[in-house]
Amino acid sequence: MNRPLAYTPSTPLGRKLCSYMVLTDEERNFLSELERNVTKLPARADLLQQGERYGTVRVMRDGWAIRHKALPDGRRQVVNFVLPGDIIGFYCNLFETADHGVTTLTSVEVASFAPDRIFELFKRFPRLAAALAWSGAKEEAIIAERLLSVGRRTALERTAHLIVELLKRLSLVGLADGGRFILPVTQEILADALGLSIVHINRTLRRLRDIGLIEVAGQQITVNDDKQLSSVGQFDELYLHLIRAPKRLEHALDQAPDRSRAMP
Amino acid sequence: MNRPLAYTPSTPLGRKLCSYMVLTDEERNFLSELERNVTKLPARADLLQQGERYGTVRVMRDGWAIRHKALPDGRRQVVNFVLPGDIIGFYCNLFETADHGVTTLTSVEVASFAPDRIFELFKRFPRLAAALAWSGAKEEAIIAERLLSVGRRTALERTAHLIVELLKRLSLVGLADGGRFILPVTQEILADALGLSIVHINRTLRRLRDIGLIEVAGQQITVNDDKQLSSVGQFDELYLHLIRAPKRLEHALDQAPDRSRAMP
DNA sequence: CGTTACCTTGATATCGTTCAAGTACCGTGG
DNA sequence: CCACGGTACTTGAACGATATCAAGGTAACG
């Protein structure tokens, strides 16, 4: 492991952005300052309630959460899963009011900072701003793919697709090992993520188990045959945009970086 | 009409951003430069094909288009409608490859510019960068709401919801008048946007007509009772984030704007 | 005036929901 | 140690919303 300690940020956000581009000292310092204020919360806590005014920006350091939207009568859609390193409503914080809620699934560790710092970031660190824009675009791509799933894939396909997606995303942050990962999620939440009923999710998981594609032991999911599971889910990882450092990002920002005004 | 000509950009993008904040001369100039290179295209032209490498960033000046994703077997989901003033894959252009296609529905006028200019914009005009981030977040919010529709609303609710959404969005850019607007869309596209079959969209529209909530004459839709249609669709305009200038955006960016380095 | 693209409607099929009941697993308190 | 209540999972049976199949209609267009 190549790990020059001074240059590997210990914060999930820093680590995430590091995978996009080489950070300067100033940038790293700024990021770790952002993540200094850390809070712990239990499972099933609301980090944000639908309709609430935005307060602070949060970065998930450890644990899982969901972003979800609800209808007045209680029907609910899980929009996305928030995994370690993800930012909670970065751009949304530019809005006045939250159009979705965020709830923890496990006990979590989150860092919080004031929305003002976003503007500071835009003014002082254009490269970070662009990198965060990139990461925001990735989130949008994931949601669009989920829309495709819910709109056009069958229950079996959707479920297979989500399992593969989570496996890939967790692998990226070192939380899945050999097709095995912990899914701290009830079947109700799975149902709300996939636009299905609890009963049908249950039957669908059972089918996937019966075919032998996955194994379930408590919260632990084991993907036995990820090729076949991917093909059942018509999974094409294009949308995850995994390619590490988008060359054009790095390239364009590095020439004439105009560092003169950083940290005045 | 209050229209000090020198200060009202003639470009859709400029006009859009103007509604978020007061632009400086430099910012306005930069934007109109971006929109200088205009192309016209017929209906049913692909502005972008799924799997293609990104080339240019485009701004829709006039006309409609759709962003859509397809499965290998041809099933298709329309992710969003691109209306005048919308940017086509702004952040997506930070990716290497397109995970969705963009196809015109009408003849259109689009402005194109090189992706490099995005970085130039981030470096030289942090206020514009933040405003564009804001507008990107609005797009994500719209997609998330569509996910809620497709996942959790019934066919009737979904359809009502989409019609109200389009009415609101078109009103914003002056393209709807008294509940009446042109919807240049086949029922097939509506079906693909709402995750339904063509046949069922047809029946659902008929039901809305029978109840007397809408009238359809060719491509012209008239919403007779938008209150009731909104309530059928459980429409809550929160997600459109219509509030004109987010105060925190304007405020935070205006103090210490650090204009020294604009237009060096 | 035939072809094509789109809309419309009826009949039938199916996927997924709802209702219902039972099970397994926990933590808690007697 | 056991009884209890709560939460989540599981499975069967009936139902229903939406899909699919099929056929015909209309308008635009070469």
Coordinates of C-alpha atoms (C1' of nucleotides) in Angstrom, one line a residue:
Chain A
M1 CA 0.0 0.0 0.0
N2 CA 1.4 3.3 -1.1
R3 CA 0.5 5.6 1.7
P4 CA 2.5 8.7 2.3
L5 CA 0.7 9.5 5.5
A6 CA 0.9 13.2 5.2
Y7 CA -0.9 13.1 1.9
T8 CA -3.8 10.7 2.6
P9 CA -6.6 12.5 4.2
S10 CA -8.1 10.7 7.1
T11 CA -11.6 12.0 6.3
P12 CA -14.0 10.2 4.0
L13 CA -14.7 13.3 2.0
G14 CA -11.0 14.1 1.5
R15 CA -10.4 10.5 0.5
K16 CA -13.2 10.6 -2.0
L17 CA -12.0 13.8 -3.7
C18 CA -8.5 12.5 -3.6
S19 CA -9.6 9.7 -5.9
Y20 CA -10.6 12.3 -8.5
M21 CA -7.6 14.5 -8.4
V22 CA -4.4 15.4 -6.5
L23 CA -5.2 17.8 -3.8
T24 CA -3.0 20.7 -2.7
D25 CA -2.2 21.3 1.0
E26 CA -4.6 24.2 1.2
E27 CA -7.4 22.1 -0.3
R28 CA -6.7 19.3 2.1
N29 CA -6.6 21.6 5.1
F30 CA -9.8 23.2 4.1
L31 CA -11.6 19.9 3.7
S32 CA -10.4 18.5 7.0
E33 CA -11.5 21.7 8.7
L34 CA -14.9 21.2 7.2
E35 CA -15.1 17.7 8.6
R36 CA -13.8 18.6 12.1
N37 CA -17.2 18.9 13.8
V38 CA -18.3 15.2 14.2
T39 CA -21.5 13.9 15.7
K40 CA -22.7 10.4 16.4
L41 CA -26.3 9.4 16.0
P42 CA -28.2 6.2 16.6
A43 CA -30.1 4.2 14.0
R44 CA -33.5 5.5 12.9
A45 CA -32.7 9.1 13.6
D46 CA -33.8 11.8 11.2
L47 CA -30.9 13.8 9.9
L48 CA -33.3 15.9 7.9
Q49 CA -37.1 16.0 7.7
Q50 CA -39.1 16.7 4.6
G51 CA -40.3 20.2 4.7
E52 CA -37.7 21.4 7.2
R53 CA -35.5 24.4 6.5
Y54 CA -32.0 23.4 5.8
G55 CA -29.5 24.0 8.5
T56 CA -26.2 22.4 8.1
V57 CA -24.4 20.4 5.4
R58 CA -23.4 16.9 6.5
V59 CA -20.9 14.4 5.4
M60 CA -21.5 10.7 6.2
R61 CA -18.3 9.4 7.8
D62 CA -19.6 6.1 8.9
G63 CA -22.8 4.2 8.7
W64 CA -25.8 4.1 6.3
A65 CA -28.8 6.4 5.7
I66 CA -31.5 6.8 3.2
R67 CA -32.9 9.8 1.3
H68 CA -36.6 9.4 1.0
K69 CA -39.7 11.3 -0.2
A70 CA -43.2 10.6 1.2
L71 CA -46.7 11.3 -0.1
P72 CA -49.3 12.8 2.3
D73 CA -51.0 9.4 2.8
G74 CA -47.8 7.7 3.9
R75 CA -46.6 6.0 0.7
R76 CA -42.9 6.5 0.5
Q77 CA -40.1 6.2 -2.0
V78 CA -36.5 5.8 -1.1
V79 CA -34.5 7.9 -3.5
N80 CA -31.0 6.8 -2.6
F81 CA -28.8 5.2 -0.1
V82 CA -26.3 7.4 1.7
L83 CA -23.0 5.5 2.2
P84 CA -19.8 6.5 3.9
G85 CA -18.1 9.4 2.1
D86 CA -21.3 10.7 0.7
I87 CA -22.4 14.3 1.2
I88 CA -25.9 14.8 2.4
G89 CA -27.7 17.4 0.4
F90 CA -24.7 19.4 -0.7
Y91 CA -26.4 21.3 -3.5
C92 CA -29.8 21.0 -1.8
N93 CA -28.4 23.2 0.8
L94 CA -28.7 26.0 -1.7
F95 CA -32.4 25.6 -1.3
E96 CA -34.5 27.0 1.4
T97 CA -36.6 23.9 2.3
A98 CA -35.9 20.2 2.1
D99 CA -38.0 18.3 -0.4
H100 CA -36.9 15.0 1.1
G101 CA -36.0 13.4 4.4
V102 CA -32.8 11.7 5.4
T103 CA -32.9 8.9 8.0
T104 CA -30.2 6.8 9.5
L105 CA -30.3 3.0 9.1
T106 CA -27.4 2.3 11.4
S107 CA -25.7 4.3 14.1
V108 CA -23.7 6.8 12.2
E109 CA -20.9 9.3 12.4
V110 CA -21.5 12.5 10.6
A111 CA -19.5 15.7 10.2
S112 CA -21.5 19.0 9.9
F113 CA -20.6 22.4 8.7
A114 CA -22.5 25.6 7.9
P115 CA -23.8 26.1 4.3
D116 CA -21.8 29.4 4.1
R117 CA -18.7 27.3 3.7
I118 CA -20.0 26.1 0.4
F119 CA -19.7 29.5 -1.0
E120 CA -16.4 30.0 0.6
L121 CA -15.4 26.8 -1.2
F122 CA -16.7 28.0 -4.5
K123 CA -14.8 31.3 -4.2
R124 CA -11.5 30.0 -2.9
F125 CA -11.2 26.5 -4.3
P126 CA -12.6 26.2 -7.8
R127 CA -11.0 22.8 -8.3
L128 CA -12.8 21.4 -5.2
A129 CA -16.0 23.1 -6.5
A130 CA -15.7 21.3 -9.8
A131 CA -14.9 18.0 -8.1
L132 CA -17.9 18.3 -5.9
A133 CA -20.0 19.1 -8.9
W134 CA -18.7 16.0 -10.5
S135 CA -19.7 14.0 -7.5
G136 CA -23.1 15.6 -7.5
A137 CA -23.6 14.6 -11.1
K138 CA -22.7 11.0 -10.2
E139 CA -25.5 11.0 -7.6
E140 CA -27.9 12.3 -10.2
A141 CA -26.9 9.5 -12.5
I142 CA -27.6 6.9 -9.8
I143 CA -31.1 8.3 -9.3
A144 CA -31.8 8.3 -13.0
E145 CA -30.8 4.7 -13.2
R146 CA -33.1 3.9 -10.3
L147 CA -35.8 5.7 -12.2
L148 CA -35.1 3.4 -15.2
S149 CA -35.3 0.4 -12.8
V150 CA -38.6 1.4 -11.2
G151 CA -40.2 2.5 -14.5
R152 CA -39.1 -0.3 -16.8
R153 CA -37.5 -3.3 -15.1
T154 CA -39.5 -6.2 -13.7
A155 CA -39.4 -6.9 -9.9
L156 CA -36.7 -9.6 -10.4
E157 CA -34.6 -7.4 -12.6
R158 CA -34.9 -4.4 -10.3
T159 CA -33.9 -6.3 -7.2
A160 CA -30.9 -7.9 -8.9
H161 CA -29.9 -4.6 -10.2
L162 CA -30.0 -2.9 -6.8
I163 CA -28.0 -5.6 -5.2
V164 CA -25.3 -5.4 -7.8
E165 CA -25.3 -1.6 -7.5
L166 CA -24.8 -1.7 -3.8
L167 CA -22.1 -4.3 -4.1
K168 CA -20.2 -2.1 -6.5
R169 CA -20.6 1.1 -4.5
L170 CA -19.6 -0.6 -1.3
S171 CA -16.6 -2.3 -2.9
L172 CA -15.4 1.2 -3.9
V173 CA -15.2 2.3 -0.3
G174 CA -13.8 -1.1 0.9
L175 CA -17.1 -2.2 2.5
A176 CA -17.7 -5.4 0.5
D177 CA -15.4 -8.3 0.4
G178 CA -15.7 -11.1 -2.2
G179 CA -19.3 -10.4 -3.1
R180 CA -20.3 -10.3 0.5
F181 CA -21.6 -7.3 2.3
I182 CA -23.8 -6.2 5.1
L183 CA -27.1 -4.7 4.1
P184 CA -28.6 -3.0 7.1
V185 CA -32.0 -2.7 5.6
T186 CA -35.4 -4.1 6.3
Q187 CA -37.4 -5.6 3.4
E188 CA -39.8 -2.6 3.9
I189 CA -37.0 -0.2 2.9
L190 CA -36.0 -2.4 0.0
A191 CA -39.6 -2.3 -1.1
D192 CA -39.7 1.5 -0.9
A193 CA -36.5 1.8 -2.8
L194 CA -37.8 -0.4 -5.6
G195 CA -41.4 0.6 -5.8
L196 CA -42.7 -2.8 -4.7
S197 CA -44.7 -4.2 -1.9
I198 CA -43.0 -5.8 1.1
V199 CA -44.6 -9.1 0.2
H200 CA -43.4 -9.0 -3.3
I201 CA -39.8 -8.1 -2.3
N202 CA -39.9 -11.0 0.0
R203 CA -40.9 -13.4 -2.8
T204 CA -38.4 -11.9 -5.2
L205 CA -35.5 -12.3 -2.8
R206 CA -36.6 -15.9 -2.3
R207 CA -36.6 -16.5 -6.1
L208 CA -33.0 -15.0 -6.3
R209 CA -32.1 -17.4 -3.4
D210 CA -33.8 -20.3 -5.1
I211 CA -32.0 -19.8 -8.3
G212 CA -28.8 -19.7 -6.3
L213 CA -27.7 -16.2 -7.3
I214 CA -27.5 -14.8 -3.8
E215 CA -27.4 -16.1 -0.2
V216 CA -29.0 -14.2 2.7
A217 CA -27.9 -14.7 6.3
G218 CA -29.4 -12.1 8.5
Q219 CA -28.2 -8.8 7.2
Q220 CA -25.3 -10.3 5.3
I221 CA -25.8 -10.7 1.5
T222 CA -23.5 -13.0 -0.5
V223 CA -23.5 -12.6 -4.2
N224 CA -22.6 -16.1 -5.6
D225 CA -22.6 -15.3 -9.3
D226 CA -22.2 -11.6 -9.9
K227 CA -22.0 -12.1 -13.7
Q228 CA -25.3 -13.8 -13.8
L229 CA -26.9 -11.4 -11.3
S230 CA -25.7 -8.5 -13.4
S231 CA -27.2 -10.0 -16.4
V232 CA -30.5 -10.7 -14.7
G233 CA -30.6 -7.0 -13.6
Q234 CA -29.4 -5.8 -17.0
F235 CA -26.7 -4.1 -15.1
D236 CA -24.4 -1.8 -17.1
E237 CA -22.0 0.0 -14.8
L238 CA -21.6 2.9 -17.2
Y239 CA -23.9 5.0 -15.0
L240 CA -21.8 4.7 -11.9
H241 CA -19.0 6.5 -13.8
L242 CA -16.3 4.6 -12.0
I243 CA -13.5 5.7 -14.1
R244 CA -11.2 7.1 -11.5
A245 CA -10.0 10.6 -12.4
P246 CA -11.8 12.1 -15.3
K247 CA -8.9 13.3 -17.3
R248 CA -10.6 16.3 -18.5
L249 CA -11.3 17.4 -15.0
E250 CA -7.8 17.0 -13.8
H251 CA -6.3 18.4 -17.0
A252 CA -8.5 21.5 -17.3
L253 CA -8.2 22.5 -13.7
D254 CA -4.5 22.0 -13.5
Q255 CA -3.5 24.2 -16.3
A256 CA -3.5 27.8 -15.1
P257 CA -4.7 26.7 -11.6
D258 CA -4.5 30.3 -10.5
R259 CA -3.4 29.3 -7.1
S260 CA -2.5 32.9 -6.2
R261 CA -5.7 33.6 -4.2
A262 CA -6.0 30.4 -2.2
M263 CA -5.7 30.9 1.5
P264 CA -5.3 34.7 1.4
Chain B
M1 CA -42.8 45.3 -18.8
N2 CA -39.7 46.6 -17.1
R3 CA -37.0 45.9 -19.5
P4 CA -33.8 47.9 -19.3
L5 CA -32.3 46.4 -22.4
A6 CA -28.7 46.7 -21.5
Y7 CA -29.4 44.6 -18.4
T8 CA -31.7 41.8 -19.7
P9 CA -29.7 39.2 -21.5
S10 CA -31.2 38.0 -24.6
T11 CA -30.0 34.5 -24.1
P12 CA -32.1 31.9 -22.3
L13 CA -29.3 30.9 -20.0
G14 CA -28.5 34.4 -19.0
R15 CA -32.2 35.0 -18.4
K16 CA -32.4 32.0 -16.2
L17 CA -29.4 32.9 -14.1
C18 CA -30.7 36.5 -13.9
S19 CA -33.7 35.2 -12.1
Y20 CA -31.4 33.8 -9.4
M21 CA -29.1 36.8 -8.8
V22 CA -28.0 40.1 -10.3
L23 CA -25.2 39.5 -12.8
T24 CA -22.2 41.7 -13.3
D25 CA -21.2 42.9 -16.7
E26 CA -18.4 40.5 -16.9
E27 CA -20.6 37.6 -16.0
R28 CA -23.2 38.6 -18.6
N29 CA -20.6 38.9 -21.3
F30 CA -19.1 35.6 -20.5
L31 CA -22.5 33.9 -20.7
S32 CA -23.5 35.5 -24.0
E33 CA -20.1 34.5 -25.4
L34 CA -20.9 30.9 -24.3
E35 CA -24.2 31.0 -26.2
R36 CA -22.8 32.6 -29.3
N37 CA -22.5 29.5 -31.3
V38 CA -26.1 28.5 -32.2
T39 CA -27.3 25.5 -34.3
K40 CA -30.7 24.6 -35.5
L41 CA -31.8 21.0 -35.6
P42 CA -35.0 19.2 -36.7
A43 CA -37.3 17.2 -34.6
R44 CA -36.3 13.6 -33.7
A45 CA -32.6 14.4 -33.9
D46 CA -30.2 12.9 -31.4
L47 CA -28.3 15.6 -29.5
L48 CA -26.5 12.9 -27.6
Q49 CA -26.4 9.1 -27.9
Q50 CA -26.2 6.8 -24.9
G51 CA -22.7 5.4 -24.8
E52 CA -21.2 8.2 -26.9
R53 CA -18.3 10.2 -25.6
Y54 CA -19.2 13.7 -24.6
G55 CA -18.3 16.4 -27.0
T56 CA -19.9 19.8 -26.4
V57 CA -22.1 21.3 -23.7
R58 CA -25.4 22.5 -25.1
V59 CA -28.0 25.0 -24.0
M60 CA -31.5 24.6 -25.2
R61 CA -32.6 28.0 -26.6
D62 CA -35.8 27.0 -28.2
G63 CA -37.8 23.8 -28.5
W64 CA -38.2 20.6 -26.5
A65 CA -36.0 17.5 -26.1
I66 CA -36.0 14.5 -23.8
R67 CA -33.3 12.8 -21.8
H68 CA -33.8 9.1 -21.9
K69 CA -32.2 5.8 -20.9
A70 CA -32.7 2.5 -22.7
L71 CA -32.3 -1.1 -21.8
P72 CA -30.6 -3.5 -24.2
D73 CA -34.0 -5.0 -25.2
G74 CA -35.5 -1.6 -26.2
R75 CA -37.5 -0.8 -23.1
R76 CA -36.9 2.9 -22.4
Q77 CA -37.4 5.4 -19.6
V78 CA -37.6 9.1 -20.2
V79 CA -35.7 10.7 -17.4
N80 CA -36.6 14.3 -18.0
F81 CA -37.9 16.9 -20.4
V82 CA -35.5 19.5 -21.6
L83 CA -37.2 22.9 -22.0
P84 CA -35.9 26.2 -23.3
G85 CA -33.2 27.6 -21.0
D86 CA -32.2 24.2 -19.7
I87 CA -28.6 23.1 -20.0
I88 CA -28.0 19.7 -21.6
G89 CA -25.6 17.6 -19.5
F90 CA -23.7 20.4 -17.8
Y91 CA -22.2 18.4 -15.1
C92 CA -22.5 15.2 -17.1
N93 CA -19.9 16.7 -19.3
L94 CA -17.4 16.1 -16.6
F95 CA -17.9 12.4 -17.4
E96 CA -16.3 10.6 -20.2
T97 CA -19.2 8.8 -21.6
A98 CA -22.9 9.5 -21.8
D99 CA -25.1 7.2 -19.7
H100 CA -28.3 8.6 -21.4
G101 CA -29.4 9.9 -24.7
V102 CA -30.9 13.3 -25.6
T103 CA -33.4 13.5 -28.5
T104 CA -35.3 16.5 -29.8
L105 CA -39.1 16.4 -29.9
T106 CA -39.5 19.6 -32.0
S107 CA -37.1 21.5 -34.2
V108 CA -34.8 23.2 -31.8
E109 CA -32.2 25.9 -31.5
V110 CA -29.2 25.0 -29.3
A111 CA -26.1 26.8 -28.4
S112 CA -22.9 24.7 -28.0
F113 CA -19.6 25.3 -26.3
A114 CA -16.5 23.3 -25.4
P115 CA -16.5 21.6 -22.0
D116 CA -13.3 23.5 -21.2
R117 CA -15.3 26.6 -20.7
I118 CA -17.0 25.0 -17.7
F119 CA -13.6 25.0 -15.9
E120 CA -12.9 28.5 -17.0
L121 CA -16.3 29.4 -15.5
F122 CA -15.5 27.7 -12.2
K123 CA -12.2 29.5 -12.0
R124 CA -13.2 32.9 -13.1
F125 CA -16.9 33.2 -12.0
P126 CA -17.6 31.4 -8.7
R127 CA -20.9 33.1 -8.5
L128 CA -22.0 31.6 -11.8
A129 CA -20.6 28.3 -10.8
A130 CA -22.7 28.3 -7.7
A131 CA -25.8 29.4 -9.6
L132 CA -25.3 26.6 -12.1
A133 CA -24.9 24.2 -9.2
W134 CA -28.1 25.4 -7.9
S135 CA -29.8 24.8 -11.2
G136 CA -28.3 21.4 -11.4
A137 CA -29.7 20.5 -8.0
K138 CA -33.1 21.6 -9.2
E139 CA -32.9 19.1 -12.0
E140 CA -32.0 16.4 -9.6
A141 CA -35.0 17.3 -7.5
I142 CA -37.2 16.9 -10.5
I143 CA -35.9 13.5 -11.3
A144 CA -36.3 12.4 -7.7
E145 CA -39.9 13.5 -7.7
R146 CA -40.5 11.6 -10.9
L147 CA -39.0 8.5 -9.2
L148 CA -41.6 9.0 -6.4
S149 CA -44.3 9.2 -9.1
V150 CA -43.2 6.1 -10.9
G151 CA -42.5 4.2 -7.7
R152 CA -45.5 5.1 -5.6
R153 CA -48.2 7.0 -7.5
T154 CA -51.0 5.3 -9.5
A155 CA -51.3 5.8 -13.2
L156 CA -53.9 8.5 -12.8
E157 CA -51.9 10.3 -10.1
R158 CA -48.7 10.1 -12.1
T159 CA -50.3 11.5 -15.2
A160 CA -52.0 14.3 -13.4
H161 CA -48.7 15.1 -11.6
L162 CA -46.7 15.3 -14.8
I163 CA -49.2 17.6 -16.5
V164 CA -49.1 20.0 -13.5
E165 CA -45.4 19.8 -13.4
L166 CA -45.0 20.7 -17.1
L167 CA -47.6 23.5 -16.7
K168 CA -45.6 25.0 -13.9
R169 CA -42.3 24.7 -15.6
L170 CA -43.6 26.1 -18.8
S171 CA -45.3 29.0 -17.1
L172 CA -41.9 30.0 -15.6
V173 CA -40.5 30.5 -19.0
G174 CA -43.6 32.1 -20.4
L175 CA -44.7 29.1 -22.5
A176 CA -48.0 28.4 -20.9
D177 CA -50.9 30.8 -20.9
G178 CA -53.9 30.3 -18.6
G179 CA -53.5 26.6 -18.1
R180 CA -53.0 26.0 -21.8
F181 CA -49.8 24.8 -23.4
I182 CA -48.4 22.8 -26.3
L183 CA -47.2 19.4 -25.4
P184 CA -45.2 18.2 -28.4
V185 CA -45.1 14.6 -27.3
T186 CA -46.6 11.3 -28.5
Q187 CA -48.4 9.1 -26.0
E188 CA -45.5 6.7 -26.4
I189 CA -43.1 9.3 -24.9
L190 CA -45.6 10.0 -22.1
A191 CA -45.7 6.3 -21.4
D192 CA -41.9 6.1 -21.3
A193 CA -41.8 9.0 -18.9
L194 CA -44.3 7.6 -16.5
G195 CA -43.4 3.9 -16.7
L196 CA -46.7 2.9 -18.2
S197 CA -47.8 1.2 -21.5
I198 CA -49.0 3.3 -24.4
V199 CA -52.5 1.8 -24.1
H200 CA -52.7 2.6 -20.4
I201 CA -51.6 6.2 -20.9
N202 CA -54.3 6.5 -23.5
R203 CA -57.0 5.3 -21.1
T204 CA -55.7 7.4 -18.3
L205 CA -55.7 10.6 -20.4
R206 CA -59.3 9.7 -21.4
R207 CA -60.2 9.4 -17.8
L208 CA -58.8 12.8 -17.0
R209 CA -60.7 14.2 -19.9
D210 CA -63.9 12.4 -18.9
I211 CA -63.7 13.8 -15.4
G212 CA -63.3 17.2 -17.0
L213 CA -59.9 18.1 -15.5
I214 CA -58.1 18.5 -18.8
E215 CA -59.0 19.1 -22.5
V216 CA -56.9 17.8 -25.3
A217 CA -56.9 19.2 -28.8
G218 CA -54.0 17.9 -30.9
Q219 CA -50.9 18.8 -29.0
Q220 CA -52.6 21.5 -27.0
I221 CA -53.4 20.7 -23.4
T222 CA -55.8 22.8 -21.4
V223 CA -55.9 22.4 -17.7
N224 CA -59.4 23.2 -16.6
D225 CA -59.1 22.9 -12.9
D226 CA -55.5 23.0 -11.8
K227 CA -56.4 22.9 -8.1
Q228 CA -58.2 19.6 -8.6
L229 CA -55.6 18.2 -11.0
S230 CA -52.9 19.1 -8.5
S231 CA -54.8 17.3 -5.8
V232 CA -55.3 14.2 -7.9
G233 CA -51.6 14.1 -8.6
Q234 CA -50.7 14.9 -4.9
F235 CA -48.7 17.7 -6.4
D236 CA -46.6 19.7 -3.9
E237 CA -44.5 22.3 -5.7
L238 CA -41.9 22.3 -3.0
Y239 CA -39.7 20.2 -5.1
L240 CA -39.6 22.6 -8.0
H241 CA -37.9 25.1 -5.6
L242 CA -39.5 28.0 -7.4
I243 CA -38.6 30.6 -4.8
R244 CA -36.9 33.1 -7.0
A245 CA -33.6 34.1 -5.6
P246 CA -32.4 31.9 -2.8
K247 CA -31.4 34.6 -0.4
R248 CA -28.6 32.6 1.0
L249 CA -27.1 32.2 -2.4
E250 CA -27.2 35.9 -3.3
H251 CA -26.2 37.0 0.2
A252 CA -23.2 34.7 0.6
L253 CA -21.8 35.3 -2.8
D254 CA -22.2 39.0 -2.7
Q255 CA -20.3 39.7 0.4
A256 CA -16.6 39.7 -0.5
P257 CA -17.3 38.9 -4.1
D258 CA -13.5 39.1 -4.8
R259 CA -14.1 40.6 -8.1
S260 CA -10.4 41.4 -8.5
R261 CA -9.6 38.5 -10.7
A262 CA -12.5 38.4 -13.1
M263 CA -11.5 39.1 -16.6
P264 CA -7.8 39.3 -16.0
Chain C
dC1 C1' -54.6 6.5 -52.8
dG2 C1' -51.6 3.5 -50.4
dT3 C1' -48.4 3.9 -46.6
dT4 C1' -47.1 5.3 -42.3
dA5 C1' -47.4 7.0 -37.7
dC6 C1' -50.3 7.7 -34.1
dC7 C1' -54.5 7.3 -31.5
dT8 C1' -58.4 4.5 -29.6
dT9 C1' -60.9 0.8 -27.6
dG10 C1' -62.2 -4.2 -26.4
dA11 C1' -60.7 -8.7 -24.6
dT12 C1' -57.6 -11.3 -22.2
dA13 C1' -53.5 -12.2 -19.4
dT14 C1' -50.3 -11.3 -15.8
dC15 C1' -47.5 -9.2 -12.5
dG16 C1' -47.7 -7.3 -8.3
dT17 C1' -50.9 -5.9 -4.4
dT18 C1' -53.7 -6.7 -0.5
dC19 C1' -55.5 -9.5 3.0
dA20 C1' -54.7 -13.0 6.2
dA21 C1' -52.4 -16.0 9.0
dG22 C1' -48.4 -18.0 11.0
dT23 C1' -43.4 -18.1 12.3
dA24 C1' -39.0 -16.6 14.1
dC25 C1' -36.5 -13.8 16.8
dC26 C1' -35.6 -10.6 20.1
dG27 C1' -35.5 -7.8 24.5
dT28 C1' -38.0 -7.1 28.8
dG29 C1' -40.1 -7.9 33.0
dG30 C1' -42.2 -11.2 36.2
Chain D
dC1 C1' -36.6 -19.5 33.5
dC2 C1' -40.6 -18.4 31.1
dA3 C1' -44.4 -15.4 29.4
dC4 C1' -45.1 -11.5 26.8
dG5 C1' -45.1 -8.0 23.2
dG6 C1' -43.0 -6.1 19.4
dT7 C1' -40.8 -6.2 14.9
dA8 C1' -39.6 -8.4 11.0
dC9 C1' -39.9 -12.2 7.9
dT10 C1' -42.7 -15.8 5.3
dT11 C1' -46.2 -17.9 2.7
dG12 C1' -51.0 -18.8 0.7
dA13 C1' -55.2 -17.1 -1.6
dA14 C1' -57.9 -13.7 -3.8
dC15 C1' -58.0 -9.5 -6.1
dG16 C1' -57.0 -5.7 -9.1
dA17 C1' -54.2 -2.4 -11.7
dT18 C1' -51.8 -2.4 -15.6
dA19 C1' -49.8 -5.0 -19.6
dT20 C1' -50.4 -7.4 -23.8
dC21 C1' -52.8 -8.7 -27.8
dA22 C1' -55.8 -7.5 -31.4
dA23 C1' -58.3 -4.7 -34.4
dG24 C1' -59.9 -0.6 -36.4
dG25 C1' -59.8 4.5 -37.0
dT26 C1' -57.8 8.9 -38.5
dA27 C1' -54.8 12.2 -40.3
dA28 C1' -50.7 13.4 -42.8
dC29 C1' -47.9 12.7 -46.7
dG30 C1' -45.6 11.2 -50.8

